[in-house]
XYZ file of C-alpha atoms in Angstrom:
228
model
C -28.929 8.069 -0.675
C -30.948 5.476 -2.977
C -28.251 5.655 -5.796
C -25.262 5.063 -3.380
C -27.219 1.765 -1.530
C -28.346 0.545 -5.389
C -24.991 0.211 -6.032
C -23.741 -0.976 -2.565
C -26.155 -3.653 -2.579
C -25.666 -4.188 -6.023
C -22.175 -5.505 -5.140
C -22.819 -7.374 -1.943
C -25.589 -9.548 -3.380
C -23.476 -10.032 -6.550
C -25.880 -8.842 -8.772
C -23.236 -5.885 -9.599
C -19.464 -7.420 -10.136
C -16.183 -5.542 -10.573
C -16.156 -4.307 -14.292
C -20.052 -4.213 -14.774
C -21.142 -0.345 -16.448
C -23.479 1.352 -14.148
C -26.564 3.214 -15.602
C -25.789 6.291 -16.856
C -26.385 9.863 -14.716
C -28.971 10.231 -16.788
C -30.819 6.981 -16.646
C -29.899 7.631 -12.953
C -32.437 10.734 -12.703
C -35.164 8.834 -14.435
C -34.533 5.387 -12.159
C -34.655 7.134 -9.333
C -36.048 10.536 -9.793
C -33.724 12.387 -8.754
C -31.877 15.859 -9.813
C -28.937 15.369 -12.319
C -26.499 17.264 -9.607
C -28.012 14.596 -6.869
C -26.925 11.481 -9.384
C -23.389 12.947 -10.331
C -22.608 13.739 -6.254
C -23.825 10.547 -5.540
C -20.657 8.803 -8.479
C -18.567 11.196 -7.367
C -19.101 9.818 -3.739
C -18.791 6.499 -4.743
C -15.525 7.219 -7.104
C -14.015 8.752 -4.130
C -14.666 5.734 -1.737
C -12.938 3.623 -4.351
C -16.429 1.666 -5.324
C -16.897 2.719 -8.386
C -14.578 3.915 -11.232
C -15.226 6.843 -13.815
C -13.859 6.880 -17.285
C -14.420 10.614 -18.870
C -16.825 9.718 -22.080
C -16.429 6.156 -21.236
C -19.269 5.689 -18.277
C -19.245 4.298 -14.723
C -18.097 0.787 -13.287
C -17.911 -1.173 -10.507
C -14.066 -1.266 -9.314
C -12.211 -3.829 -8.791
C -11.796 -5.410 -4.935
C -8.886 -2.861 -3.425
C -5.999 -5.213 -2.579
C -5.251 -6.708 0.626
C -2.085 -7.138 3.049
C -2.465 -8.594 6.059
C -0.981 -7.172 9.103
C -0.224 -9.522 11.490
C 1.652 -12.376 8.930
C 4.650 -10.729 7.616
C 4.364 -11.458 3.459
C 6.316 -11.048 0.586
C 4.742 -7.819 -1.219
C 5.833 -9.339 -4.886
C 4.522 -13.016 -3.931
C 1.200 -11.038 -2.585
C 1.002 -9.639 -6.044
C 1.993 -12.448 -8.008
C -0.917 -14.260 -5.820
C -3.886 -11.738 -7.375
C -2.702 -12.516 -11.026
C -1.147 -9.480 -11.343
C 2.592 -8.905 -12.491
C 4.886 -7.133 -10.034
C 7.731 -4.659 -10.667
C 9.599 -2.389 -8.231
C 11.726 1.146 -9.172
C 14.473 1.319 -6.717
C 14.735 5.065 -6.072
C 17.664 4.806 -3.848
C 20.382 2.116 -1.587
C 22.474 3.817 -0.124
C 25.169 3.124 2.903
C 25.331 5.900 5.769
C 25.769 6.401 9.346
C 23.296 6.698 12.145
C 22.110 10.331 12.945
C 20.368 11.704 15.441
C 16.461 10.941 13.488
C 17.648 7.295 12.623
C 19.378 5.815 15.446
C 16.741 5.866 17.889
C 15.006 3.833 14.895
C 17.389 0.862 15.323
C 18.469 1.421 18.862
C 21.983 2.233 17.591
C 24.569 4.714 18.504
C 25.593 7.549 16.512
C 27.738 6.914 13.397
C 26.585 2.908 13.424
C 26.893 1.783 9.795
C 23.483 1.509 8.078
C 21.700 1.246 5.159
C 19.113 3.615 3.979
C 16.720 2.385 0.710
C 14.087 3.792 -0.683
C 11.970 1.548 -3.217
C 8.251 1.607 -4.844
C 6.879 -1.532 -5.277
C 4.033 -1.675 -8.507
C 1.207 -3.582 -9.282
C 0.388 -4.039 -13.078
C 2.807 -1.491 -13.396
C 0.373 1.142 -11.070
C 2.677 2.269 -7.341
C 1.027 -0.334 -4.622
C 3.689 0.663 -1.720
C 6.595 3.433 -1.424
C 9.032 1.685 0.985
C 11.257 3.729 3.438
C 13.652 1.227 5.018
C 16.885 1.284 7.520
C 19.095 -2.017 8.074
C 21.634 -2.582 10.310
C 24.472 -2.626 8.518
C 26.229 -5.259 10.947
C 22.930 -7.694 10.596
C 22.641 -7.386 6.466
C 26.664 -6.164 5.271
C 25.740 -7.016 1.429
C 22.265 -4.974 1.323
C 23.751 -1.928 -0.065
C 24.916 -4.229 -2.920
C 21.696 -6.037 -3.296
C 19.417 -5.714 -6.905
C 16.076 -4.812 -5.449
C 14.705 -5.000 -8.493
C 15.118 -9.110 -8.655
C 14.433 -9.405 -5.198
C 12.485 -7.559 -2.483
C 14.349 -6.065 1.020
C 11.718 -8.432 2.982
C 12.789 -11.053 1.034
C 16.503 -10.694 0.798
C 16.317 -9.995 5.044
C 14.324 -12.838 5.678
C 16.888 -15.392 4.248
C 19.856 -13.391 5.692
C 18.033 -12.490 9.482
C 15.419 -14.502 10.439
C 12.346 -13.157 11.761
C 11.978 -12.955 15.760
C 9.882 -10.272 16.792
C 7.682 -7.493 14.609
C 6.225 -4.458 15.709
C 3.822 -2.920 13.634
C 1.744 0.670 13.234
C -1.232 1.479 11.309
C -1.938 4.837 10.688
C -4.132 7.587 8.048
C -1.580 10.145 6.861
C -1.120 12.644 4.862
C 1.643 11.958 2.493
C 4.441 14.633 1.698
C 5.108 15.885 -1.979
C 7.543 13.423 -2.875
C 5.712 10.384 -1.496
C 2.672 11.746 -3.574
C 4.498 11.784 -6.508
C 6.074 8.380 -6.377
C 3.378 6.689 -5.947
C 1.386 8.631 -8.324
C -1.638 9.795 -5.759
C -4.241 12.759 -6.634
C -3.575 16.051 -4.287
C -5.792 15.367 -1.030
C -5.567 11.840 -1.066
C -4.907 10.065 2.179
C -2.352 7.333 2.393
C -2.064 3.988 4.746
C 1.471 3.936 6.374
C 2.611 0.591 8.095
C 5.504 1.467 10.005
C 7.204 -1.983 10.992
C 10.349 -2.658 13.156
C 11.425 -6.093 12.980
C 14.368 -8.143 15.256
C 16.630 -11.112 14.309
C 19.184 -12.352 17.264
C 17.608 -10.248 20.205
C 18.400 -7.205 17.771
C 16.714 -4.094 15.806
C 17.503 -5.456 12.278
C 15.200 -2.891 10.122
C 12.410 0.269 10.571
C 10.979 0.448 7.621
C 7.845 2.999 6.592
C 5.340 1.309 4.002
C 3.324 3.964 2.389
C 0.270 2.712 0.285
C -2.204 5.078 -1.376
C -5.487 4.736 0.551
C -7.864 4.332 -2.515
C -6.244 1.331 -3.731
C -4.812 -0.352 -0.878
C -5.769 -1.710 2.863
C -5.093 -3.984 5.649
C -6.974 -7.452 6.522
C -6.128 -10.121 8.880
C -7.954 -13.112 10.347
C -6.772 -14.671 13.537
C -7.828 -17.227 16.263
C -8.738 -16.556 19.480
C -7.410 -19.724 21.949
């Protein structure tokens, strides 16, 4: 479609940068001659691939660059953040001590009624949900997590100090998040989500499973590696 690659283009020569007002749907139809209901499917389009952003009476505009993690170095979320300019704050929604059940111990590779902790946090970016972070520590590797102000300090930070990193293992996946994941990190109904589901060691040992959940039009993964 000519008004989707006018805009795509637009961006990748850098004639169009993040924050620049598009033409109007109606200059649209006269640039391109076009139908008004081709112009508007062709925003919507671009809206919904997270290009664009529309502003109701306001107009069209190029988005800003979705922000980046990368999957292979293991990073502080708030120092990742901090690193765009932008300020960070996280809600802790739960931290809570329990014992291993029959869902969760398989998770660490602990036996039944193993002391862990169970905490459930969402991590903001200029005060917008970036992550919703699922996360279960052994309570044996981490005893003062329960106690811990997430708010101050992240888990990844606090476990990093406390169990140093020996192994990660990490999953990528499209999901659909549940109700209460949608809500928490404040995600339109029908909107996929990027889940990173990583299981990290310290001392030949499952130390924490944690599920990252990051809305999928304003998140996504990059890395950059070396091939020997």
């Amino acid at each position: 479609m000519a008004i989707k690659q006018f805009v795509v283009k637009g961006i990748a020569s850098g004639e169009l940068k993040p924050g620049d007002r598009l033409p109007s749907e109606a200059e649209l139809v006269d640039q391109f001659k076009v139908s008004r209901m081709t112009a508007s499917r062709a925003l919507r389009e671009l809206q919904n691939s997270g290009i664009i952003v529309r502003l109701p009476g306001v107009g069209s505009f190029v988005a800003e660059p979705a922000p980046q993690s990368q999957i292979i170095q293991i990073r502080n979320i708030a120092d990742e953040i901090r690193s765009r300019g932008h300020e960070y704050s996280a809600t802790v929604v739960q931290n809570a001590s329990e014992k291993a059940n029959r869902k969760t111990s398989p998770l660490l590779g602990v036996a039944l009624g193993t002391p862990i902790f169970h905490s459930i946090i969402v991590h903001n970016e200029a005060g917008l949900p970036i992550q919703l972070e699922e996360r279960f520590v052994l309570a044996a590797a981490a005893p003062e997590y329960g106690t811990r102000d997430f708010t101050q300090m992240t888990p990844n930070e606090y476990l990093t100090k406390v169990a140093p990193l020996e192994r990660v293992d990490h999953t990528v996946r499209a999901v659909m998040p549940d109700g209460r994941a949608r809500e928490l990190l404040q995600m339109k109904d029908g909107e996929p989500a990027l889940l990173n589901i990583r299981q990290t060691w310290s001392k030949s040992r499952v130390v924490s499973y944690a599920r990252l959940t990051h809305p999928g039009s304003r998140f996504e993964f990059n890395d950059t590696f070396t091939v020997a």
